[in-house]
mmCIF file of N, CA and C in Angstrom:
data_model
loop_
_atom_site.group_PDB
_atom_site.id
_atom_site.type_symbol
_atom_site.label_atom_id
_atom_site.label_comp_id
_atom_site.label_asym_id
_atom_site.label_seq_id
_atom_site.Cartn_x
_atom_site.Cartn_y
_atom_site.Cartn_z
ATOM 1 N N MET A 1081 12.513 112.546 -11.343
ATOM 2 C CA MET A 1081 13.112 113.031 -12.567
ATOM 3 C C MET A 1081 12.050 113.728 -13.392
ATOM 4 N N SER A 1082 12.385 114.829 -13.959
ATOM 5 C CA SER A 1082 11.450 115.459 -14.867
ATOM 6 C C SER A 1082 11.621 114.812 -16.227
ATOM 7 N N VAL A 1083 10.527 114.453 -16.841
ATOM 8 C CA VAL A 1083 10.558 113.763 -18.114
ATOM 9 C C VAL A 1083 10.443 114.793 -19.229
ATOM 10 N N PRO A 1084 11.331 114.741 -20.235
ATOM 11 C CA PRO A 1084 11.210 115.674 -21.346
ATOM 12 C C PRO A 1084 9.855 115.495 -22.013
ATOM 13 N N MET A 1085 9.265 116.587 -22.406
ATOM 14 C CA MET A 1085 7.937 116.514 -22.992
ATOM 15 C C MET A 1085 8.004 116.854 -24.471
ATOM 16 N N ARG A 1086 7.239 116.148 -25.240
ATOM 17 C CA ARG A 1086 7.120 116.418 -26.661
ATOM 18 C C ARG A 1086 6.062 117.492 -26.828
ATOM 19 N N ARG A 1087 6.413 118.543 -27.537
ATOM 20 C CA ARG A 1087 5.473 119.629 -27.730
ATOM 21 C C ARG A 1087 4.690 119.408 -29.013
ATOM 22 N N GLU A 1088 3.384 119.401 -28.893
ATOM 23 C CA GLU A 1088 2.525 119.314 -30.060
ATOM 24 C C GLU A 1088 2.117 120.738 -30.410
ATOM 25 N N ARG A 1089 2.444 121.162 -31.618
ATOM 26 C CA ARG A 1089 2.231 122.562 -31.961
ATOM 27 C C ARG A 1089 1.112 122.771 -32.962
ATOM 28 N N GLY A 1090 0.599 121.734 -33.548
ATOM 29 C CA GLY A 1090 -0.531 121.899 -34.433
ATOM 30 C C GLY A 1090 -0.171 122.503 -35.776
ATOM 31 N N LEU A 1091 -0.968 123.482 -36.196
ATOM 32 C CA LEU A 1091 -0.874 123.995 -37.550
ATOM 33 C C LEU A 1091 0.232 125.005 -37.794
ATOM 34 N N MET A 1092 0.741 125.655 -36.756
ATOM 35 C CA MET A 1092 1.671 126.752 -36.985
ATOM 36 C C MET A 1092 2.976 126.608 -36.206
ATOM 37 N N PRO A 1093 3.768 125.564 -36.456
ATOM 38 C CA PRO A 1093 5.010 125.403 -35.690
ATOM 39 C C PRO A 1093 6.003 126.529 -35.939
ATOM 40 N N ASP A 1094 6.081 127.050 -37.167
ATOM 41 C CA ASP A 1094 7.047 128.108 -37.466
ATOM 42 C C ASP A 1094 6.738 129.378 -36.688
ATOM 43 N N LEU A 1095 5.468 129.701 -36.520
ATOM 44 C CA LEU A 1095 5.086 130.887 -35.753
ATOM 45 C C LEU A 1095 5.509 130.732 -34.297
ATOM 46 N N PHE A 1096 5.311 129.557 -33.728
ATOM 47 C CA PHE A 1096 5.703 129.339 -32.337
ATOM 48 C C PHE A 1096 7.224 129.368 -32.172
ATOM 49 N N ASP A 1097 7.955 128.851 -33.171
ATOM 50 C CA ASP A 1097 9.415 128.950 -33.115
ATOM 51 C C ASP A 1097 9.848 130.406 -33.120
ATOM 52 N N LEU A 1098 9.180 131.234 -33.911
ATOM 53 C CA LEU A 1098 9.504 132.656 -33.970
ATOM 54 C C LEU A 1098 9.209 133.334 -32.636
ATOM 55 N N LEU A 1099 8.096 132.962 -31.994
ATOM 56 C CA LEU A 1099 7.752 133.562 -30.710
ATOM 57 C C LEU A 1099 8.730 133.146 -29.613
ATOM 58 N N GLU A 1100 9.247 131.904 -29.689
ATOM 59 C CA GLU A 1100 10.201 131.436 -28.691
ATOM 60 C C GLU A 1100 11.566 132.099 -28.853
ATOM 61 N N ALA A 1101 11.921 132.441 -30.069
ATOM 62 C CA ALA A 1101 13.217 133.068 -30.340
ATOM 63 C C ALA A 1101 13.005 134.239 -31.297
ATOM 64 N N PRO A 1102 12.512 135.385 -30.796
ATOM 65 C CA PRO A 1102 12.135 136.479 -31.687
ATOM 66 C C PRO A 1102 13.277 137.026 -32.531
ATOM 67 N N MET A 1103 14.501 136.952 -32.072
ATOM 68 C CA MET A 1103 15.617 137.478 -32.846
ATOM 69 C C MET A 1103 16.051 136.518 -33.957
ATOM 70 N N ALA A 1104 15.517 135.301 -33.967
ATOM 71 C CA ALA A 1104 15.904 134.324 -34.988
ATOM 72 C C ALA A 1104 15.533 134.807 -36.379
ATOM 73 N N ALA A 1105 14.479 135.581 -36.512
ATOM 74 C CA ALA A 1105 14.059 136.066 -37.818
ATOM 75 C C ALA A 1105 15.073 137.039 -38.413
ATOM 76 N N LEU A 1106 15.885 137.656 -37.576
ATOM 77 C CA LEU A 1106 16.870 138.623 -38.059
ATOM 78 C C LEU A 1106 18.178 137.964 -38.483
ATOM 79 N N ARG A 1107 18.366 136.691 -38.121
ATOM 80 C CA ARG A 1107 19.592 135.986 -38.486
ATOM 81 C C ARG A 1107 19.477 135.459 -39.910
ATOM 82 N N PRO A 1108 20.607 135.307 -40.603
ATOM 83 C CA PRO A 1108 20.549 134.711 -41.938
ATOM 84 C C PRO A 1108 20.088 133.256 -41.856
ATOM 85 N N MET A 1109 19.515 132.760 -42.940
ATOM 86 C CA MET A 1109 18.970 131.401 -42.958
ATOM 87 C C MET A 1109 20.023 130.353 -42.623
ATOM 88 N N ALA A 1110 21.264 130.544 -43.060
ATOM 89 C CA ALA A 1110 22.302 129.546 -42.786
ATOM 90 C C ALA A 1110 22.591 129.432 -41.301
ATOM 91 N N GLY A 1111 22.247 130.445 -40.524
ATOM 92 C CA GLY A 1111 22.541 130.433 -39.105
ATOM 93 C C GLY A 1111 21.419 129.871 -38.249
ATOM 94 N N GLN A 1112 20.323 129.438 -38.873
ATOM 95 C CA GLN A 1112 19.220 128.908 -38.082
ATOM 96 C C GLN A 1112 19.618 127.614 -37.410
ATOM 97 N N GLN A 1113 19.019 127.385 -36.265
ATOM 98 C CA GLN A 1113 19.293 126.156 -35.542
ATOM 99 C C GLN A 1113 18.478 125.023 -36.127
ATOM 100 N N MET A 1114 18.973 123.810 -35.907
ATOM 101 C CA MET A 1114 18.232 122.640 -36.355
ATOM 102 C C MET A 1114 17.025 122.437 -35.442
ATOM 103 N N ARG A 1115 15.953 121.972 -36.015
ATOM 104 C CA ARG A 1115 14.747 121.681 -35.228
ATOM 105 C C ARG A 1115 14.952 120.370 -34.489
ATOM 106 N N LEU A 1116 14.489 120.340 -33.235
ATOM 107 C CA LEU A 1116 14.647 119.158 -32.396
ATOM 108 C C LEU A 1116 13.320 118.769 -31.770
ATOM 109 N N GLU A 1117 13.188 117.512 -31.471
ATOM 110 C CA GLU A 1117 12.118 117.027 -30.604
ATOM 111 C C GLU A 1117 12.720 115.943 -29.731
ATOM 112 N N ASP A 1118 12.215 115.822 -28.512
ATOM 113 C CA ASP A 1118 12.719 114.788 -27.615
ATOM 114 C C ASP A 1118 11.567 114.152 -26.872
ATOM 115 N N TYR A 1119 11.774 112.900 -26.502
ATOM 116 C CA TYR A 1119 10.770 112.145 -25.761
ATOM 117 C C TYR A 1119 11.441 110.915 -25.160
ATOM 118 N N VAL A 1120 10.724 110.214 -24.306
ATOM 119 C CA VAL A 1120 11.212 108.976 -23.703
ATOM 120 C C VAL A 1120 10.368 107.837 -24.262
ATOM 121 N N LYS A 1121 11.064 106.777 -24.743
ATOM 122 C CA LYS A 1121 10.356 105.625 -25.306
ATOM 123 C C LYS A 1121 11.148 104.366 -24.990
ATOM 124 N N ASP A 1122 10.485 103.373 -24.456
ATOM 125 C CA ASP A 1122 11.082 102.061 -24.173
ATOM 126 C C ASP A 1122 12.370 102.155 -23.363
ATOM 127 N N GLY A 1123 12.381 103.004 -22.339
ATOM 128 C CA GLY A 1123 13.533 103.121 -21.458
ATOM 129 C C GLY A 1123 14.713 103.866 -22.057
ATOM 130 N N ARG A 1124 14.461 104.629 -23.129
ATOM 131 C CA ARG A 1124 15.528 105.402 -23.776
ATOM 132 C C ARG A 1124 15.057 106.844 -23.960
ATOM 133 N N TYR A 1125 15.996 107.760 -23.772
ATOM 134 C CA TYR A 1125 15.759 109.166 -24.081
ATOM 135 C C TYR A 1125 16.074 109.325 -25.563
ATOM 136 N N VAL A 1126 15.096 109.807 -26.341
ATOM 137 C CA VAL A 1126 15.244 109.903 -27.790
ATOM 138 C C VAL A 1126 15.229 111.375 -28.191
ATOM 139 N N LEU A 1127 16.199 111.742 -29.016
ATOM 140 C CA LEU A 1127 16.294 113.096 -29.547
ATOM 141 C C LEU A 1127 16.312 112.984 -31.062
ATOM 142 N N ARG A 1128 15.390 113.697 -31.727
ATOM 143 C CA ARG A 1128 15.329 113.694 -33.188
ATOM 144 C C ARG A 1128 15.642 115.093 -33.697
ATOM 145 N N ALA A 1129 16.483 115.165 -34.736
ATOM 146 C CA ALA A 1129 16.888 116.445 -35.309
ATOM 147 C C ALA A 1129 16.644 116.430 -36.807
ATOM 148 N N GLU A 1130 16.072 117.524 -37.327
ATOM 149 C CA GLU A 1130 15.886 117.668 -38.769
ATOM 150 C C GLU A 1130 17.199 118.111 -39.394
ATOM 151 N N LEU A 1131 17.758 117.275 -40.251
ATOM 152 C CA LEU A 1131 19.004 117.591 -40.960
ATOM 153 C C LEU A 1131 18.900 117.104 -42.404
ATOM 154 N N PRO A 1132 17.981 117.664 -43.198
ATOM 155 C CA PRO A 1132 17.832 117.183 -44.568
ATOM 156 C C PRO A 1132 19.027 117.575 -45.439
ATOM 157 N N GLY A 1133 19.342 116.715 -46.402
ATOM 158 C CA GLY A 1133 20.382 117.007 -47.367
ATOM 159 C C GLY A 1133 21.792 116.952 -46.831
ATOM 160 N N ILE A 1134 21.995 116.245 -45.742
ATOM 161 C CA ILE A 1134 23.322 116.157 -45.131
ATOM 162 C C ILE A 1134 23.797 114.715 -45.208
ATOM 163 N N ASP A 1135 25.068 114.537 -45.507
ATOM 164 C CA ASP A 1135 25.665 113.199 -45.506
ATOM 165 C C ASP A 1135 26.111 112.901 -44.080
ATOM 166 N N PRO A 1136 25.439 111.984 -43.375
ATOM 167 C CA PRO A 1136 25.781 111.746 -41.968
ATOM 168 C C PRO A 1136 27.191 111.194 -41.772
ATOM 169 N N ASP A 1137 27.737 110.516 -42.771
ATOM 170 C CA ASP A 1137 29.083 109.958 -42.636
ATOM 171 C C ASP A 1137 30.155 111.047 -42.688
ATOM 172 N N LYS A 1138 29.923 112.102 -43.449
ATOM 173 C CA LYS A 1138 30.924 113.149 -43.624
ATOM 174 C C LYS A 1138 30.630 114.408 -42.826
ATOM 175 N N ASP A 1139 29.355 114.739 -42.669
ATOM 176 C CA ASP A 1139 28.991 116.082 -42.217
ATOM 177 C C ASP A 1139 28.386 116.168 -40.825
ATOM 178 N N VAL A 1140 28.296 115.073 -40.091
ATOM 179 C CA VAL A 1140 27.668 115.099 -38.763
ATOM 180 C C VAL A 1140 28.627 114.522 -37.733
ATOM 181 N N GLU A 1141 28.727 115.209 -36.599
ATOM 182 C CA GLU A 1141 29.514 114.712 -35.468
ATOM 183 C C GLU A 1141 28.642 114.778 -34.222
ATOM 184 N N ILE A 1142 28.579 113.672 -33.490
ATOM 185 C CA ILE A 1142 27.791 113.589 -32.258
ATOM 186 C C ILE A 1142 28.743 113.253 -31.123
ATOM 187 N N SER A 1143 28.628 113.974 -30.012
ATOM 188 C CA SER A 1143 29.481 113.679 -28.855
ATOM 189 C C SER A 1143 28.664 113.814 -27.574
ATOM 190 N N VAL A 1144 29.106 113.097 -26.529
ATOM 191 C CA VAL A 1144 28.482 113.160 -25.214
ATOM 192 C C VAL A 1144 29.586 113.352 -24.190
ATOM 193 N N SER A 1145 29.396 114.331 -23.309
ATOM 194 C CA SER A 1145 30.383 114.574 -22.260
ATOM 195 C C SER A 1145 29.716 115.269 -21.090
ATOM 196 N N SER A 1146 29.906 114.743 -19.903
ATOM 197 C CA SER A 1146 29.404 115.344 -18.659
ATOM 198 C C SER A 1146 27.910 115.675 -18.718
ATOM 199 N N GLY A 1147 27.133 114.746 -19.269
ATOM 200 C CA GLY A 1147 25.686 114.927 -19.298
ATOM 201 C C GLY A 1147 25.168 115.859 -20.375
ATOM 202 N N VAL A 1148 26.003 116.201 -21.356
ATOM 203 C CA VAL A 1148 25.586 117.090 -22.445
ATOM 204 C C VAL A 1148 25.831 116.380 -23.770
ATOM 205 N N LEU A 1149 24.780 116.302 -24.589
ATOM 206 C CA LEU A 1149 24.860 115.729 -25.928
ATOM 207 C C LEU A 1149 25.008 116.878 -26.916
ATOM 208 N N THR A 1150 26.018 116.793 -27.791
ATOM 209 C CA THR A 1150 26.247 117.847 -28.778
ATOM 210 C C THR A 1150 26.170 117.252 -30.175
ATOM 211 N N ILE A 1151 25.406 117.926 -31.035
ATOM 212 C CA ILE A 1151 25.298 117.544 -32.443
ATOM 213 C C ILE A 1151 25.855 118.702 -33.255
ATOM 214 N N HIS A 1152 26.838 118.393 -34.096
ATOM 215 C CA HIS A 1152 27.413 119.403 -34.986
ATOM 216 C C HIS A 1152 27.279 118.888 -36.412
ATOM 217 N N ALA A 1153 26.723 119.709 -37.295
ATOM 218 C CA ALA A 1153 26.540 119.313 -38.690
ATOM 219 C C ALA A 1153 26.915 120.477 -39.597
ATOM 220 N N GLU A 1154 27.376 120.139 -40.777
ATOM 221 C CA GLU A 1154 27.696 121.151 -41.785
ATOM 222 C C GLU A 1154 26.993 120.790 -43.076
ATOM 223 N N ARG A 1155 26.416 121.805 -43.702
ATOM 224 C CA ARG A 1155 25.717 121.605 -44.969
ATOM 225 C C ARG A 1155 26.498 122.320 -46.062
ATOM 226 N N ARG A 1156 26.770 121.602 -47.146
ATOM 227 C CA ARG A 1156 27.400 122.174 -48.332
ATOM 228 C C ARG A 1156 26.614 121.703 -49.544
ATOM 229 N N HIS A 1157 26.089 122.647 -50.310
ATOM 230 C CA HIS A 1157 25.302 122.284 -51.488
ATOM 231 C C HIS A 1157 25.624 123.271 -52.598
ATOM 232 N N GLU A 1158 25.896 122.754 -53.776
ATOM 233 C CA GLU A 1158 26.212 123.622 -54.908
ATOM 234 C C GLU A 1158 25.499 123.097 -56.147
ATOM 235 N N GLU A 1159 24.865 124.012 -56.889
ATOM 236 C CA GLU A 1159 24.208 123.672 -58.151
ATOM 237 C C GLU A 1159 24.866 124.475 -59.257
ATOM 238 N N ARG A 1160 25.218 123.814 -60.324
ATOM 239 C CA ARG A 1160 25.812 124.506 -61.480
ATOM 240 C C ARG A 1160 24.956 124.215 -62.700
ATOM 241 N N GLN A 1161 24.620 125.286 -63.385
ATOM 242 C CA GLN A 1161 23.910 125.169 -64.657
ATOM 243 C C GLN A 1161 24.743 125.890 -65.708
ATOM 244 N N ALA A 1162 24.268 125.926 -66.920
ATOM 245 C CA ALA A 1162 25.055 126.476 -68.025
ATOM 246 C C ALA A 1162 25.554 127.900 -67.756
ATOM 247 N N HIS A 1163 24.695 128.771 -67.267
ATOM 248 C CA HIS A 1163 25.085 130.174 -67.121
ATOM 249 C C HIS A 1163 25.027 130.693 -65.688
ATOM 250 N N ARG A 1164 24.839 129.828 -64.757
ATOM 251 C CA ARG A 1164 24.806 130.295 -63.369
ATOM 252 C C ARG A 1164 25.119 129.151 -62.413
ATOM 253 N N SER A 1165 25.470 129.528 -61.216
ATOM 254 C CA SER A 1165 25.675 128.542 -60.159
ATOM 255 C C SER A 1165 25.080 129.099 -58.871
ATOM 256 N N GLU A 1166 24.715 128.196 -58.006
ATOM 257 C CA GLU A 1166 24.123 128.589 -56.722
ATOM 258 C C GLU A 1166 24.673 127.667 -55.655
ATOM 259 N N PHE A 1167 24.972 128.241 -54.494
ATOM 260 C CA PHE A 1167 25.468 127.400 -53.414
ATOM 261 C C PHE A 1167 24.855 127.838 -52.090
ATOM 262 N N ARG A 1168 24.770 126.866 -51.185
ATOM 263 C CA ARG A 1168 24.303 127.108 -49.815
ATOM 264 C C ARG A 1168 25.226 126.335 -48.898
ATOM 265 N N TYR A 1169 25.575 126.940 -47.792
ATOM 266 C CA TYR A 1169 26.410 126.248 -46.829
ATOM 267 C C TYR A 1169 26.148 126.827 -45.445
ATOM 268 N N GLY A 1170 26.502 126.080 -44.450
ATOM 269 C CA GLY A 1170 26.339 126.557 -43.085
ATOM 270 C C GLY A 1170 26.630 125.451 -42.093
ATOM 271 N N ALA A 1171 26.904 125.852 -40.870
ATOM 272 C CA ALA A 1171 27.182 124.909 -39.792
ATOM 273 C C ALA A 1171 26.096 125.047 -38.730
ATOM 274 N N PHE A 1172 25.724 123.941 -38.140
ATOM 275 C CA PHE A 1172 24.707 123.891 -37.101
ATOM 276 C C PHE A 1172 25.298 123.172 -35.906
ATOM 277 N N THR A 1173 25.124 123.716 -34.736
ATOM 278 C CA THR A 1173 25.544 123.029 -33.513
ATOM 279 C C THR A 1173 24.472 123.218 -32.464
ATOM 280 N N ARG A 1174 24.073 122.124 -31.842
ATOM 281 C CA ARG A 1174 23.141 122.182 -30.717
ATOM 282 C C ARG A 1174 23.691 121.314 -29.605
ATOM 283 N N SER A 1175 23.609 121.813 -28.377
ATOM 284 C CA SER A 1175 23.993 121.054 -27.193
ATOM 285 C C SER A 1175 22.781 120.939 -26.297
ATOM 286 N N ILE A 1176 22.489 119.727 -25.854
ATOM 287 C CA ILE A 1176 21.298 119.447 -25.072
ATOM 288 C C ILE A 1176 21.721 118.795 -23.765
ATOM 289 N N VAL A 1177 21.239 119.323 -22.652
ATOM 290 C CA VAL A 1177 21.498 118.722 -21.345
ATOM 291 C C VAL A 1177 20.634 117.477 -21.234
ATOM 292 N N LEU A 1178 21.264 116.356 -20.976
ATOM 293 C CA LEU A 1178 20.557 115.081 -20.873
ATOM 294 C C LEU A 1178 19.942 114.918 -19.485
ATOM 295 N N PRO A 1179 18.918 114.078 -19.362
ATOM 296 C CA PRO A 1179 18.372 113.788 -18.035
ATOM 297 C C PRO A 1179 19.464 113.217 -17.133
ATOM 298 N N PRO A 1180 19.333 113.370 -15.825
ATOM 299 C CA PRO A 1180 20.415 112.969 -14.914
ATOM 300 C C PRO A 1180 20.684 111.476 -14.857
ATOM 301 N N ASN A 1181 19.764 110.641 -15.275
ATOM 302 C CA ASN A 1181 19.959 109.197 -15.125
ATOM 303 C C ASN A 1181 20.241 108.484 -16.448
ATOM 304 N N VAL A 1182 20.920 109.144 -17.400
ATOM 305 C CA VAL A 1182 21.253 108.472 -18.653
ATOM 306 C C VAL A 1182 22.546 107.672 -18.513
ATOM 307 N N ASP A 1183 22.679 106.663 -19.351
ATOM 308 C CA ASP A 1183 23.897 105.862 -19.418
ATOM 309 C C ASP A 1183 24.683 106.345 -20.632
ATOM 310 N N GLU A 1184 25.688 107.182 -20.424
ATOM 311 C CA GLU A 1184 26.451 107.779 -21.520
ATOM 312 C C GLU A 1184 27.236 106.743 -22.319
ATOM 313 N N ASN A 1185 27.328 105.522 -21.818
ATOM 314 C CA ASN A 1185 28.036 104.471 -22.546
ATOM 315 C C ASN A 1185 27.125 103.725 -23.508
ATOM 316 N N ASP A 1186 25.823 104.024 -23.506
ATOM 317 C CA ASP A 1186 24.871 103.364 -24.391
ATOM 318 C C ASP A 1186 24.131 104.423 -25.209
ATOM 319 N N VAL A 1187 24.803 104.938 -26.241
ATOM 320 C CA VAL A 1187 24.234 105.952 -27.125
ATOM 321 C C VAL A 1187 24.184 105.371 -28.531
ATOM 322 N N ARG A 1188 23.046 105.521 -29.191
ATOM 323 C CA ARG A 1188 22.874 105.020 -30.559
ATOM 324 C C ARG A 1188 22.392 106.168 -31.441
ATOM 325 N N ALA A 1189 22.812 106.165 -32.712
ATOM 326 C CA ALA A 1189 22.365 107.197 -33.651
ATOM 327 C C ALA A 1189 22.039 106.565 -34.996
ATOM 328 N N THR A 1190 20.943 107.023 -35.610
ATOM 329 C CA THR A 1190 20.560 106.594 -36.953
ATOM 330 C C THR A 1190 20.172 107.830 -37.751
ATOM 331 N N TYR A 1191 20.267 107.723 -39.065
ATOM 332 C CA TYR A 1191 19.889 108.814 -39.960
ATOM 333 C C TYR A 1191 19.057 108.222 -41.079
ATOM 334 N N ASP A 1192 17.833 108.744 -41.269
ATOM 335 C CA ASP A 1192 16.947 108.234 -42.310
ATOM 336 C C ASP A 1192 16.063 109.364 -42.813
ATOM 337 N N LYS A 1193 16.080 109.596 -44.111
ATOM 338 C CA LYS A 1193 15.216 110.572 -44.773
ATOM 339 C C LYS A 1193 15.309 111.955 -44.144
ATOM 340 N N GLY A 1194 16.525 112.391 -43.848
ATOM 341 C CA GLY A 1194 16.732 113.741 -43.338
ATOM 342 C C GLY A 1194 16.548 113.907 -41.845
ATOM 343 N N ILE A 1195 16.271 112.822 -41.122
ATOM 344 C CA ILE A 1195 16.067 112.884 -39.678
ATOM 345 C C ILE A 1195 17.168 112.107 -38.974
ATOM 346 N N LEU A 1196 17.907 112.801 -38.115
ATOM 347 C CA LEU A 1196 18.906 112.167 -37.262
ATOM 348 C C LEU A 1196 18.215 111.813 -35.949
ATOM 349 N N GLU A 1197 18.320 110.554 -35.532
ATOM 350 C CA GLU A 1197 17.720 110.127 -34.277
ATOM 351 C C GLU A 1197 18.821 109.583 -33.369
ATOM 352 N N VAL A 1198 18.958 110.195 -32.205
ATOM 353 C CA VAL A 1198 19.958 109.777 -31.219
ATOM 354 C C VAL A 1198 19.190 109.301 -29.996
ATOM 355 N N SER A 1199 19.551 108.126 -29.488
ATOM 356 C CA SER A 1199 18.882 107.635 -28.283
ATOM 357 C C SER A 1199 19.926 107.234 -27.250
ATOM 358 N N VAL A 1200 19.592 107.484 -25.999
ATOM 359 C CA VAL A 1200 20.483 107.179 -24.877
ATOM 360 C C VAL A 1200 19.675 106.378 -23.862
ATOM 361 N N ARG A 1201 20.251 105.270 -23.390
ATOM 362 C CA ARG A 1201 19.547 104.426 -22.412
ATOM 363 C C ARG A 1201 19.415 105.158 -21.090
ATOM 364 N N LEU A 1202 18.255 105.045 -20.501
ATOM 365 C CA LEU A 1202 18.020 105.600 -19.168
ATOM 366 C C LEU A 1202 18.327 104.527 -18.145
ATOM 367 N N ALA A 1203 19.157 104.837 -17.187
ATOM 368 C CA ALA A 1203 19.488 103.904 -16.115
ATOM 369 C C ALA A 1203 18.305 103.825 -15.152
ATOM 370 N N GLU A 1204 18.340 102.836 -14.297
ATOM 371 C CA GLU A 1204 17.297 102.722 -13.283
ATOM 372 C C GLU A 1204 17.270 103.990 -12.457
ATOM 373 N N GLU A 1205 16.092 104.475 -12.219
ATOM 374 C CA GLU A 1205 15.978 105.698 -11.430
ATOM 375 C C GLU A 1205 16.228 105.381 -9.962
ATOM 376 N N ARG A 1206 17.112 106.148 -9.379
ATOM 377 C CA ARG A 1206 17.443 105.956 -7.966
ATOM 378 C C ARG A 1206 16.646 106.954 -7.145
ATOM 379 N N GLU A 1207 16.339 106.536 -5.952
ATOM 380 C CA GLU A 1207 15.662 107.447 -5.029
ATOM 381 C C GLU A 1207 16.705 108.429 -4.517
ATOM 382 N N GLU A 1208 16.602 109.668 -4.933
ATOM 383 C CA GLU A 1208 17.587 110.690 -4.574
ATOM 384 C C GLU A 1208 17.301 111.300 -3.199
ATOM 385 N N ARG A 1209 16.085 111.215 -2.760
ATOM 386 C CA ARG A 1209 15.702 111.853 -1.513
ATOM 387 C C ARG A 1209 15.513 110.800 -0.436
ATOM 388 N N ARG A 1210 16.068 111.061 0.725
ATOM 389 C CA ARG A 1210 15.849 110.148 1.846
ATOM 390 C C ARG A 1210 15.540 110.979 3.084
ATOM 391 N N ARG A 1211 14.801 110.393 3.966
ATOM 392 C CA ARG A 1211 14.390 111.081 5.186
ATOM 393 C C ARG A 1211 15.514 111.018 6.213
ATOM 394 N N ILE A 1212 15.795 112.138 6.857
ATOM 395 C CA ILE A 1212 16.830 112.227 7.881
ATOM 396 C C ILE A 1212 16.134 112.245 9.240
ATOM 397 N N PRO A 1213 16.465 111.285 10.108
ATOM 398 C CA PRO A 1213 15.820 111.269 11.431
ATOM 399 C C PRO A 1213 16.335 112.428 12.291
ATOM 400 N N ILE A 1214 15.474 112.944 13.124
ATOM 401 C CA ILE A 1214 15.838 114.026 14.041
ATOM 402 C C ILE A 1214 16.120 113.403 15.396
ATOM 403 N N GLU A 1215 17.306 113.671 15.904
ATOM 404 C CA GLU A 1215 17.701 113.086 17.182
ATOM 405 C C GLU A 1215 17.377 114.050 18.318
ATOM 406 N N LYS A 1216 17.043 113.488 19.442
ATOM 407 C CA LYS A 1216 16.772 114.271 20.637
ATOM 408 C C LYS A 1216 17.920 114.039 21.611
ATOM 409 N N PRO A 1217 18.292 115.052 22.400
ATOM 410 C CA PRO A 1217 19.386 114.857 23.347
ATOM 411 C C PRO A 1217 18.969 113.848 24.427
ATOM 412 N N ALA A 1218 19.963 113.177 24.934
ATOM 413 C CA ALA A 1218 19.723 112.216 26.013
ATOM 414 C C ALA A 1218 19.185 112.973 27.240
ATOM 415 N N ALA A 1219 18.539 112.282 28.125
ATOM 416 C CA ALA A 1219 17.891 112.912 29.282
ATOM 417 C C ALA A 1219 18.847 113.727 30.127
ATOM 418 N N GLY A 1220 20.097 113.312 30.262
ATOM 419 C CA GLY A 1220 21.028 114.020 31.139
ATOM 420 C C GLY A 1220 21.828 115.108 30.424
ATOM 421 N N GLU A 1221 21.716 115.259 29.068
ATOM 422 C CA GLU A 1221 22.514 116.251 28.367
ATOM 423 C C GLU A 1221 21.855 117.610 28.420
ATOM 424 N N GLN A 1222 22.695 118.659 28.375
ATOM 425 C CA GLN A 1222 22.205 120.022 28.476
ATOM 426 C C GLN A 1222 21.923 120.535 27.064
ATOM 427 N N GLN A 1223 20.812 121.285 26.915
ATOM 428 C CA GLN A 1223 20.490 121.905 25.631
ATOM 429 C C GLN A 1223 21.171 123.253 25.526
ATOM 430 N N ARG A 1224 21.518 123.651 24.352
ATOM 431 C CA ARG A 1224 22.136 124.974 24.143
ATOM 432 C C ARG A 1224 21.134 125.982 23.724
#
């Protein structure tokens, strides 16, 4: 199994995000994707998503189907002052292909300080590859 790797980006994560998705800079801010990180810890595949300012009870939906985890969130924010108002809104959806040996019946999610953390239990890894013996024809059989 290939293990998801956590990328350490150092001082300039935004620059690397721009290089990975050059057209992202041309999209409006509301259309940006949520930032994600994933890793394996204590027999669980862990996915963390930055979702600050979102009410997880009302604005976040998490689903798992056929080895794909989907996170959908909506942000609605409005500020009103005496002579002006300002609002921001947008929807975010990310779908992530899970490792092949996850247990889709054991998924947990928590939200704390703007970070959504979803973890899925990894099942015991099975040996997917097995050696196939090569048979030789019996002494009296004819070869083609």
